[in-house]
């Protein structure tokens, strides 16, 4: 893996979004990943619809939570994702209003990624932003800097929040993952969370995945 | 579990120092921690505080405790007097029909240096026990920070009672943020955020995704490793 990488600088990442009072992080994590995959494979960055997943992905539970792995299957079986403009975010579940005619992107498959953080970094640099899920310990009060909570306080077995890794690097010799969150830009570092890299901090390496666009 | 939408109305969630009611769940959590440990290496309870949420069928106890355990695992080998290791633990114990179940056990060593520093910070700025009367200077400072928070994040509350409750949640959260800060190995700064007036339960219920810890998702096949071009 290169020493550092940032997909934001390469135009593969849309603006930070806001899930509002709804546990829909899983949908934002997945649309962020598909946005990156579509950009890398088709050259166009589109902001995609989380509301479509909230309303139409019946394997998941909208604001009550969900799994990226289920969401990829839903996108595949629905026939794609509409854009944010066509199917805008409401922050609560409604009747499914997906129209295949309006779908702007599709995916062919989804894959689980390695739990080795060095291999994850290498994958990210070549293939694009990665959907991850972590233990959100301390994030309620996170302001900035590289978080590295004590392992017993941030156990990898209590995963409860999905996000999108968009890059990595080092700040004053402290290795970090740059992670796009979905709590708006008035949280963290302009909406981003920086987490220690290389120690399996908060289980960041446990549930890494990506869509595949051919 | 879902968050009580009007926690300020019941007042049932306040953190309390160890009371007879908390003793049972605390002992149960300690026993669970010590299970399988040889006599002489078992941990003992230090400071404990906790809170309880009651539902129709049972009660959920959230406990924060320090445990003291001998740093020597084998008394046959350790001849010299050994120092004690302090652990900071978070336990969640569910009591249903008189039966206890341990739902959460997160323990980590508390570095002495960190502990001292933390205590110093807390003693000088933040009183730790919810039973201690807050020093006036501290209360005034918190009110001022809270007013700033309300203005910054455009918060409105339904009543004075709710505002008062939110101030107490905010104050407890500031203590918690300092504790998280002291126990972080990285460069992160913790403090006031737009979520600072929410209880931990409210935050978890509203913004997080509890499904991720409860069930396995659909299995996907493994990605091929990338190759150096």
GROMACS .gro file of C-alpha atoms in nm:
model
  443
    1UNK     CA    1   0.000   0.000   0.000
    2UNK     CA    2   0.119   0.354  -0.064
    3UNK     CA    3   0.215   0.546   0.252
    4UNK     CA    4  -0.097   0.758   0.233
    5UNK     CA    5  -0.409   0.785   0.025
    6UNK     CA    6  -0.712   1.016   0.017
    7UNK     CA    7  -1.000   0.956  -0.223
    8UNK     CA    8  -1.147   1.297  -0.134
    9UNK     CA    9  -0.861   1.461  -0.322
   10UNK     CA   10  -0.937   1.249  -0.627
   11UNK     CA   11  -1.304   1.342  -0.648
   12UNK     CA   12  -1.444   1.002  -0.547
   13UNK     CA   13  -1.633   1.116  -0.239
   14UNK     CA   14  -1.955   1.318  -0.218
   15UNK     CA   15  -2.025   1.580   0.050
   16UNK     CA   16  -2.082   1.469   0.409
   17UNK     CA   17  -2.450   1.382   0.458
   18UNK     CA   18  -2.669   1.379   0.770
   19UNK     CA   19  -2.874   1.076   0.873
   20UNK     CA   20  -3.055   1.293   1.131
   21UNK     CA   21  -3.245   1.118   1.412
   22UNK     CA   22  -3.246   0.780   1.239
   23UNK     CA   23  -3.021   0.474   1.271
   24UNK     CA   24  -2.959   0.458   0.897
   25UNK     CA   25  -2.578   0.466   0.904
   26UNK     CA   26  -2.573   0.134   0.716
   27UNK     CA   27  -2.747   0.296   0.416
   28UNK     CA   28  -2.506   0.591   0.410
   29UNK     CA   29  -2.206   0.361   0.438
   30UNK     CA   30  -2.325   0.157   0.140
   31UNK     CA   31  -2.427   0.448  -0.085
   32UNK     CA   32  -2.089   0.609  -0.012
   33UNK     CA   33  -1.916   0.292  -0.122
   34UNK     CA   34  -2.126   0.260  -0.438
   35UNK     CA   35  -2.067   0.628  -0.518
   36UNK     CA   36  -1.693   0.556  -0.505
   37UNK     CA   37  -1.716   0.236  -0.709
   38UNK     CA   38  -1.927   0.405  -0.976
   39UNK     CA   39  -1.685   0.697  -0.994
   40UNK     CA   40  -1.384   0.469  -1.030
   41UNK     CA   41  -1.546   0.247  -1.290
   42UNK     CA   42  -1.755   0.498  -1.482
   43UNK     CA   43  -1.585   0.830  -1.412
   44UNK     CA   44  -1.892   1.011  -1.278
   45UNK     CA   45  -1.951   1.103  -0.915
   46UNK     CA   46  -2.321   1.081  -0.834
   47UNK     CA   47  -2.479   1.140  -0.494
   48UNK     CA   48  -2.698   0.833  -0.439
   49UNK     CA   49  -3.020   0.772  -0.249
   50UNK     CA   50  -3.021   0.631   0.104
   51UNK     CA   51  -3.399   0.678   0.124
   52UNK     CA   52  -3.443   0.415  -0.147
   53UNK     CA   53  -3.269   0.166   0.083
   54UNK     CA   54  -3.471   0.274   0.387
   55UNK     CA   55  -3.798   0.224   0.197
   56UNK     CA   56  -3.723  -0.069  -0.032
   57UNK     CA   57  -3.461  -0.288   0.136
   58UNK     CA   58  -3.694  -0.520   0.324
   59UNK     CA   59  -3.411  -0.728   0.473
   60UNK     CA   60  -3.301  -0.429   0.681
   61UNK     CA   61  -3.490  -0.220   0.929
   62UNK     CA   62  -3.462   0.138   0.803
   63UNK     CA   63  -3.403   0.370   1.103
   64UNK     CA   64  -3.380   0.073   1.339
   65UNK     CA   65  -3.059  -0.041   1.173
   66UNK     CA   66  -2.934  -0.267   0.899
   67UNK     CA   67  -2.642  -0.447   0.740
   68UNK     CA   68  -2.429  -0.334   0.446
   69UNK     CA   69  -2.426  -0.696   0.323
   70UNK     CA   70  -2.807  -0.696   0.300
   71UNK     CA   71  -2.811  -0.355   0.136
   72UNK     CA   72  -2.583  -0.469  -0.148
   73UNK     CA   73  -2.822  -0.758  -0.216
   74UNK     CA   74  -3.119  -0.519  -0.211
   75UNK     CA   75  -2.952  -0.285  -0.462
   76UNK     CA   76  -2.879  -0.579  -0.687
   77UNK     CA   77  -3.229  -0.721  -0.671
   78UNK     CA   78  -3.403  -0.383  -0.702
   79UNK     CA   79  -3.200  -0.307  -1.011
   80UNK     CA   80  -2.988  -0.016  -0.895
   81UNK     CA   81  -2.989   0.308  -0.703
   82UNK     CA   82  -3.157   0.636  -0.783
   83UNK     CA   83  -2.981   0.963  -0.715
   84UNK     CA   84  -3.025   1.178  -0.405
   85UNK     CA   85  -3.209   1.437  -0.615
   86UNK     CA   86  -3.458   1.187  -0.754
   87UNK     CA   87  -3.524   1.001  -0.429
   88UNK     CA   88  -3.435   1.241  -0.150
   89UNK     CA   89  -3.365   1.164   0.214
   90UNK     CA   90  -3.651   1.200   0.462
   91UNK     CA   91  -3.499   1.041   0.773
   92UNK     CA   92  -3.786   0.800   0.826
   93UNK     CA   93  -3.927   0.500   0.642
   94UNK     CA   94  -4.196   0.550   0.377
   95UNK     CA   95  -4.355   0.332   0.111
   96UNK     CA   96  -4.108   0.213  -0.149
   97UNK     CA   97  -4.111   0.450  -0.445
   98UNK     CA   98  -3.824   0.308  -0.646
   99UNK     CA   99  -3.846   0.334  -1.021
  100UNK     CA  100  -3.610   0.121  -1.228
  101UNK     CA  101  -3.630   0.386  -1.499
  102UNK     CA  102  -3.476   0.640  -1.265
  103UNK     CA  103  -3.195   0.413  -1.146
  104UNK     CA  104  -2.863   0.572  -1.241
  105UNK     CA  105  -2.619   0.314  -1.110
  106UNK     CA  106  -2.612  -0.061  -1.063
  107UNK     CA  107  -2.384  -0.305  -0.891
  108UNK     CA  108  -2.286  -0.656  -1.000
  109UNK     CA  109  -2.176  -0.808  -0.672
  110UNK     CA  110  -2.038  -0.738  -0.326
  111UNK     CA  111  -1.731  -0.867  -0.145
  112UNK     CA  112  -1.604  -0.901   0.207
  113UNK     CA  113  -1.256  -0.754   0.255
  114UNK     CA  114  -0.954  -0.874   0.447
  115UNK     CA  115  -0.927  -0.815   0.823
  116UNK     CA  116  -0.560  -0.732   0.777
  117UNK     CA  117  -0.535  -0.352   0.789
  118UNK     CA  118  -0.230  -0.341   0.561
  119UNK     CA  119  -0.423  -0.536   0.299
  120UNK     CA  120  -0.726  -0.312   0.353
  121UNK     CA  121  -0.508  -0.007   0.287
  122UNK     CA  122  -0.374  -0.165  -0.032
  123UNK     CA  123  -0.727  -0.251  -0.144
  124UNK     CA  124  -0.852   0.100  -0.071
  125UNK     CA  125  -0.573   0.267  -0.268
  126UNK     CA  126  -0.650   0.061  -0.577
  127UNK     CA  127  -1.022  -0.006  -0.558
  128UNK     CA  128  -1.183   0.286  -0.371
  129UNK     CA  129  -1.356   0.382  -0.043
  130UNK     CA  130  -1.458   0.094   0.184
  131UNK     CA  131  -1.772   0.036   0.387
  132UNK     CA  132  -1.681  -0.046   0.749
  133UNK     CA  133  -1.862  -0.089   1.076
  134UNK     CA  134  -1.710  -0.009   1.414
  135UNK     CA  135  -1.777   0.019   1.784
  136UNK     CA  136  -1.878   0.383   1.823
  137UNK     CA  137  -1.742   0.419   2.177
  138UNK     CA  138  -1.660   0.783   2.252
  139UNK     CA  139  -1.794   0.916   1.923
  140UNK     CA  140  -2.076   1.100   2.100
  141UNK     CA  141  -1.811   1.340   2.232
  142UNK     CA  142  -1.546   1.322   1.958
  143UNK     CA  143  -1.429   1.661   1.830
  144UNK     CA  144  -1.106   1.609   1.636
  145UNK     CA  145  -0.774   1.426   1.626
  146UNK     CA  146  -0.696   1.055   1.598
  147UNK     CA  147  -0.909   0.845   1.830
  148UNK     CA  148  -0.749   0.542   1.987
  149UNK     CA  149  -0.968   0.424   2.276
  150UNK     CA  150  -0.850   0.155   2.515
  151UNK     CA  151  -0.931  -0.179   2.354
  152UNK     CA  152  -1.153  -0.311   2.637
  153UNK     CA  153  -1.362   0.006   2.618
  154UNK     CA  154  -1.396  -0.020   2.242
  155UNK     CA  155  -1.430  -0.391   2.189
  156UNK     CA  156  -1.446  -0.525   1.832
  157UNK     CA  157  -1.735  -0.745   1.948
  158UNK     CA  158  -1.970  -0.452   2.005
  159UNK     CA  159  -1.997  -0.313   1.656
  160UNK     CA  160  -2.278  -0.058   1.635
  161UNK     CA  161  -2.208   0.201   1.364
  162UNK     CA  162  -2.135   0.183   0.991
  163UNK     CA  163  -1.926   0.442   0.807
  164UNK     CA  164  -1.703   0.481   0.501
  165UNK     CA  165  -1.321   0.472   0.502
  166UNK     CA  166  -1.202   0.716   0.235
  167UNK     CA  167  -0.831   0.734   0.306
  168UNK     CA  168  -0.542   0.677   0.539
  169UNK     CA  169  -0.209   0.830   0.636
  170UNK     CA  170  -0.001   0.945   0.932
  171UNK     CA  171  -0.022   1.258   1.143
  172UNK     CA  172   0.292   1.320   1.349
  173UNK     CA  173   0.378   0.952   1.308
  174UNK     CA  174   0.036   0.838   1.430
  175UNK     CA  175  -0.125   0.619   1.161
  176UNK     CA  176  -0.492   0.687   1.094
  177UNK     CA  177  -0.791   0.594   0.887
  178UNK     CA  178  -0.996   0.888   0.752
  179UNK     CA  179  -1.358   0.786   0.792
  180UNK     CA  180  -1.659   0.963   0.646
  181UNK     CA  181  -1.947   0.973   0.891
  182UNK     CA  182  -2.312   1.060   0.830
  183UNK     CA  183  -2.381   1.295   1.121
  184UNK     CA  184  -2.340   1.621   0.927
  185UNK     CA  185  -2.042   1.852   0.893
  186UNK     CA  186  -2.100   2.004   1.237
  187UNK     CA  187  -1.964   1.689   1.401
  188UNK     CA  188  -1.599   1.573   1.416
  189UNK     CA  189  -1.352   1.714   1.165
  190UNK     CA  190  -1.598   1.857   0.912
  191UNK     CA  191  -1.800   1.537   0.946
  192UNK     CA  192  -1.500   1.301   0.940
  193UNK     CA  193  -1.371   1.072   1.211
  194UNK     CA  194  -1.002   0.985   1.238
  195UNK     CA  195  -0.927   0.650   1.396
  196UNK     CA  196  -0.599   0.480   1.480
  197UNK     CA  197  -0.483   0.244   1.203
  198UNK     CA  198  -0.303  -0.086   1.250
  199UNK     CA  199  -0.435  -0.193   1.589
  200UNK     CA  200  -0.782  -0.310   1.496
  201UNK     CA  201  -0.912  -0.011   1.690
  202UNK     CA  202  -1.284  -0.040   1.767
  203UNK     CA  203  -1.314  -0.332   1.524
  204UNK     CA  204  -1.260  -0.117   1.215
  205UNK     CA  205  -1.122  -0.422   1.028
  206UNK     CA  206  -1.401  -0.664   1.123
  207UNK     CA  207  -1.678  -0.580   0.876
  208UNK     CA  208  -1.506  -0.418   0.577
  209UNK     CA  209  -1.688  -0.467   0.250
  210UNK     CA  210  -1.751  -0.322  -0.092
  211UNK     CA  211  -1.983  -0.338  -0.385
  212UNK     CA  212  -1.843  -0.453  -0.719
  213UNK     CA  213  -1.924  -0.263  -1.038
  214UNK     CA  214  -1.810  -0.427  -1.362
  215UNK     CA  215  -3.430  -0.156   2.490
  216UNK     CA  216  -3.557   0.180   2.381
  217UNK     CA  217  -3.478   0.514   2.539
  218UNK     CA  218  -3.736   0.672   2.763
  219UNK     CA  219  -3.854   0.970   2.560
  220UNK     CA  220  -3.909   1.178   2.874
  221UNK     CA  221  -3.625   1.079   3.106
  222UNK     CA  222  -3.634   1.411   3.286
  223UNK     CA  223  -3.987   1.334   3.401
  224UNK     CA  224  -3.905   1.010   3.583
  225UNK     CA  225  -3.560   1.086   3.722
  226UNK     CA  226  -3.498   0.712   3.738
  227UNK     CA  227  -3.170   0.716   3.550
  228UNK     CA  228  -2.946   0.916   3.783
  229UNK     CA  229  -2.605   0.769   3.855
  230UNK     CA  230  -2.586   0.666   4.220
  231UNK     CA  231  -2.296   0.553   4.435
  232UNK     CA  232  -2.314   0.191   4.549
  233UNK     CA  233  -2.647   0.137   4.724
  234UNK     CA  234  -2.795  -0.187   4.863
  235UNK     CA  235  -2.996  -0.214   4.542
  236UNK     CA  236  -2.683  -0.204   4.326
  237UNK     CA  237  -2.490  -0.439   4.549
  238UNK     CA  238  -2.649  -0.758   4.410
  239UNK     CA  239  -2.581  -0.679   4.043
  240UNK     CA  240  -2.230  -0.549   4.131
  241UNK     CA  241  -2.149  -0.873   4.313
  242UNK     CA  242  -2.288  -1.074   4.023
  243UNK     CA  243  -2.072  -0.879   3.775
  244UNK     CA  244  -1.766  -0.929   3.997
  245UNK     CA  245  -1.834  -1.303   4.025
  246UNK     CA  246  -1.867  -1.323   3.647
  247UNK     CA  247  -1.536  -1.139   3.611
  248UNK     CA  248  -1.365  -1.375   3.857
  249UNK     CA  249  -1.511  -1.693   3.713
  250UNK     CA  250  -1.232  -1.940   3.638
  251UNK     CA  251  -0.968  -1.745   3.830
  252UNK     CA  252  -0.768  -1.917   4.099
  253UNK     CA  253  -0.806  -1.802   4.458
  254UNK     CA  254  -0.551  -1.531   4.526
  255UNK     CA  255  -0.576  -1.390   4.176
  256UNK     CA  256  -0.938  -1.280   4.199
  257UNK     CA  257  -1.024  -0.914   4.172
  258UNK     CA  258  -1.201  -0.718   4.443
  259UNK     CA  259  -1.449  -0.435   4.406
  260UNK     CA  260  -1.318  -0.082   4.439
  261UNK     CA  261  -1.543   0.215   4.374
  262UNK     CA  262  -1.882   0.144   4.217
  263UNK     CA  263  -2.157   0.364   4.092
  264UNK     CA  264  -2.455   0.274   3.885
  265UNK     CA  265  -2.803   0.340   3.765
  266UNK     CA  266  -3.108   0.134   3.706
  267UNK     CA  267  -3.379   0.129   3.442
  268UNK     CA  268  -3.689  -0.062   3.527
  269UNK     CA  269  -3.922  -0.234   3.282
  270UNK     CA  270  -4.225  -0.448   3.343
  271UNK     CA  271  -4.035  -0.777   3.354
  272UNK     CA  272  -3.707  -0.674   3.508
  273UNK     CA  273  -3.438  -0.414   3.560
  274UNK     CA  274  -3.128  -0.316   3.365
  275UNK     CA  275  -2.835  -0.209   3.580
  276UNK     CA  276  -2.552  -0.005   3.429
  277UNK     CA  277  -2.248  -0.009   3.652
  278UNK     CA  278  -1.912   0.164   3.641
  279UNK     CA  279  -1.661   0.004   3.876
  280UNK     CA  280  -1.296  -0.007   3.956
  281UNK     CA  281  -1.161  -0.353   4.030
  282UNK     CA  282  -0.840  -0.417   4.218
  283UNK     CA  283  -0.648  -0.726   4.123
  284UNK     CA  284  -0.308  -0.856   4.220
  285UNK     CA  285  -0.050  -0.796   3.948
  286UNK     CA  286   0.100  -1.134   4.036
  287UNK     CA  287  -0.074  -1.427   3.872
  288UNK     CA  288   0.132  -1.698   4.047
  289UNK     CA  289   0.198  -1.649   4.420
  290UNK     CA  290   0.454  -1.934   4.408
  291UNK     CA  291   0.669  -1.729   4.174
  292UNK     CA  292   0.610  -1.378   4.309
  293UNK     CA  293   0.809  -1.361   4.629
  294UNK     CA  294   0.819  -0.987   4.672
  295UNK     CA  295   0.516  -0.794   4.786
  296UNK     CA  296   0.329  -0.721   4.466
  297UNK     CA  297   0.143  -0.407   4.376
  298UNK     CA  298  -0.223  -0.410   4.285
  299UNK     CA  299  -0.351  -0.346   3.936
  300UNK     CA  300  -0.657  -0.126   3.898
  301UNK     CA  301  -0.910  -0.193   3.625
  302UNK     CA  302  -1.191   0.030   3.511
  303UNK     CA  303  -1.499  -0.170   3.410
  304UNK     CA  304  -1.836  -0.100   3.259
  305UNK     CA  305  -2.096  -0.367   3.331
  306UNK     CA  306  -2.455  -0.406   3.224
  307UNK     CA  307  -2.655  -0.656   3.424
  308UNK     CA  308  -3.011  -0.756   3.341
  309UNK     CA  309  -3.226  -0.885   3.624
  310UNK     CA  310  -3.538  -1.074   3.521
  311UNK     CA  311  -3.750  -1.263   3.770
  312UNK     CA  312  -3.464  -1.264   4.019
  313UNK     CA  313  -3.216  -1.404   3.766
  314UNK     CA  314  -2.910  -1.199   3.667
  315UNK     CA  315  -2.759  -1.197   3.318
  316UNK     CA  316  -2.440  -1.013   3.227
  317UNK     CA  317  -2.501  -0.824   2.902
  318UNK     CA  318  -2.186  -0.619   2.884
  319UNK     CA  319  -1.841  -0.639   3.038
  320UNK     CA  320  -1.579  -0.394   2.921
  321UNK     CA  321  -1.272  -0.379   3.144
  322UNK     CA  322  -0.936  -0.218   3.090
  323UNK     CA  323  -0.630  -0.149   3.297
  324UNK     CA  324  -0.613   0.202   3.435
  325UNK     CA  325  -0.260   0.329   3.408
  326UNK     CA  326  -0.154   0.477   3.744
  327UNK     CA  327  -0.016   0.782   3.574
  328UNK     CA  328  -0.338   0.827   3.382
  329UNK     CA  329  -0.547   0.770   3.693
  330UNK     CA  330  -0.356   1.028   3.891
  331UNK     CA  331  -0.380   1.276   3.612
  332UNK     CA  332  -0.746   1.205   3.566
  333UNK     CA  333  -0.822   1.235   3.934
  334UNK     CA  334  -0.633   1.557   3.948
  335UNK     CA  335  -0.835   1.693   3.659
  336UNK     CA  336  -1.160   1.570   3.805
  337UNK     CA  337  -1.083   1.690   4.155
  338UNK     CA  338  -0.986   2.031   4.038
  339UNK     CA  339  -1.264   2.082   3.789
  340UNK     CA  340  -1.528   1.813   3.801
  341UNK     CA  341  -1.672   1.651   4.112
  342UNK     CA  342  -1.703   1.277   4.049
  343UNK     CA  343  -1.983   1.163   4.275
  344UNK     CA  344  -2.334   1.262   4.184
  345UNK     CA  345  -2.415   1.283   4.557
  346UNK     CA  346  -2.148   1.547   4.622
  347UNK     CA  347  -2.288   1.897   4.605
  348UNK     CA  348  -2.142   2.070   4.304
  349UNK     CA  349  -1.909   2.353   4.388
  350UNK     CA  350  -2.075   2.678   4.299
  351UNK     CA  351  -1.796   2.783   4.065
  352UNK     CA  352  -1.824   2.456   3.876
  353UNK     CA  353  -2.203   2.485   3.846
  354UNK     CA  354  -2.176   2.837   3.712
  355UNK     CA  355  -1.913   2.730   3.461
  356UNK     CA  356  -2.128   2.440   3.343
  357UNK     CA  357  -2.434   2.663   3.307
  358UNK     CA  358  -2.231   2.901   3.097
  359UNK     CA  359  -2.096   2.620   2.874
  360UNK     CA  360  -2.447   2.474   2.846
  361UNK     CA  361  -2.590   2.814   2.742
  362UNK     CA  362  -2.325   2.832   2.473
  363UNK     CA  363  -2.416   2.482   2.360
  364UNK     CA  364  -2.786   2.568   2.343
  365UNK     CA  365  -2.711   2.877   2.134
  366UNK     CA  366  -2.459   2.704   1.906
  367UNK     CA  367  -2.680   2.408   1.827
  368UNK     CA  368  -3.007   2.594   1.838
  369UNK     CA  369  -3.161   2.374   2.106
  370UNK     CA  370  -3.512   2.430   2.235
  371UNK     CA  371  -3.666   2.240   2.523
  372UNK     CA  372  -4.033   2.189   2.599
  373UNK     CA  373  -4.022   2.311   2.956
  374UNK     CA  374  -3.797   2.449   3.226
  375UNK     CA  375  -3.799   2.105   3.380
  376UNK     CA  376  -3.664   1.951   3.062
  377UNK     CA  377  -3.400   2.224   3.031
  378UNK     CA  378  -3.293   2.151   3.389
  379UNK     CA  379  -3.276   1.780   3.312
  380UNK     CA  380  -3.074   1.844   2.995
  381UNK     CA  381  -2.830   2.058   3.194
  382UNK     CA  382  -2.774   1.770   3.436
  383UNK     CA  383  -2.725   1.526   3.144
  384UNK     CA  384  -2.485   1.773   2.982
  385UNK     CA  385  -2.287   1.806   3.304
  386UNK     CA  386  -2.257   1.431   3.347
  387UNK     CA  387  -2.154   1.401   2.983
  388UNK     CA  388  -1.875   1.653   3.032
  389UNK     CA  389  -1.739   1.436   3.315
  390UNK     CA  390  -1.770   1.130   3.092
  391UNK     CA  391  -1.595   1.306   2.801
  392UNK     CA  392  -1.304   1.394   3.029
  393UNK     CA  393  -1.282   1.032   3.137
  394UNK     CA  394  -1.281   0.912   2.776
  395UNK     CA  395  -1.016   1.174   2.701
  396UNK     CA  396  -0.795   1.047   2.983
  397UNK     CA  397  -0.824   0.689   2.860
  398UNK     CA  398  -0.754   0.760   2.491
  399UNK     CA  399  -0.411   0.661   2.354
  400UNK     CA  400  -0.438   0.878   2.044
  401UNK     CA  401  -0.448   1.251   1.980
  402UNK     CA  402  -0.828   1.284   1.980
  403UNK     CA  403  -1.001   1.561   2.170
  404UNK     CA  404  -1.336   1.490   2.333
  405UNK     CA  405  -1.577   1.748   2.467
  406UNK     CA  406  -1.888   1.940   2.369
  407UNK     CA  407  -2.057   1.815   2.055
  408UNK     CA  408  -2.410   1.849   1.921
  409UNK     CA  409  -2.493   1.526   2.106
  410UNK     CA  410  -2.383   1.649   2.449
  411UNK     CA  411  -2.733   1.687   2.592
  412UNK     CA  412  -2.833   1.327   2.515
  413UNK     CA  413  -2.803   1.038   2.757
  414UNK     CA  414  -2.592   0.746   2.641
  415UNK     CA  415  -2.909   0.540   2.589
  416UNK     CA  416  -3.077   0.810   2.383
  417UNK     CA  417  -2.768   0.850   2.168
  418UNK     CA  418  -2.736   0.475   2.111
  419UNK     CA  419  -3.104   0.431   2.033
  420UNK     CA  420  -3.137   0.728   1.800
  421UNK     CA  421  -2.808   0.739   1.611
  422UNK     CA  422  -2.648   0.395   1.627
  423UNK     CA  423  -2.725   0.062   1.468
  424UNK     CA  424  -2.774  -0.205   1.735
  425UNK     CA  425  -2.847  -0.474   1.473
  426UNK     CA  426  -2.478  -0.485   1.383
  427UNK     CA  427  -2.391  -0.638   1.718
  428UNK     CA  428  -2.691  -0.868   1.744
  429UNK     CA  429  -2.704  -1.075   1.426
  430UNK     CA  430  -2.463  -1.183   1.159
  431UNK     CA  431  -2.526  -1.021   0.822
  432UNK     CA  432  -2.547  -1.209   0.493
  433UNK     CA  433  -2.222  -1.388   0.413
  434UNK     CA  434  -2.030  -1.243   0.119
  435UNK     CA  435  -1.741  -1.401  -0.065
  436UNK     CA  436  -1.392  -1.276   0.005
  437UNK     CA  437  -1.239  -1.018  -0.225
  438UNK     CA  438  -0.924  -1.111  -0.412
  439UNK     CA  439  -0.619  -0.929  -0.280
  440UNK     CA  440  -0.501  -0.644  -0.500
  441UNK     CA  441  -0.167  -0.680  -0.677
  442UNK     CA  442   0.104  -0.423  -0.714
  443UNK     CA  443   0.075  -0.302  -1.075
   0.00000   0.00000   0.00000
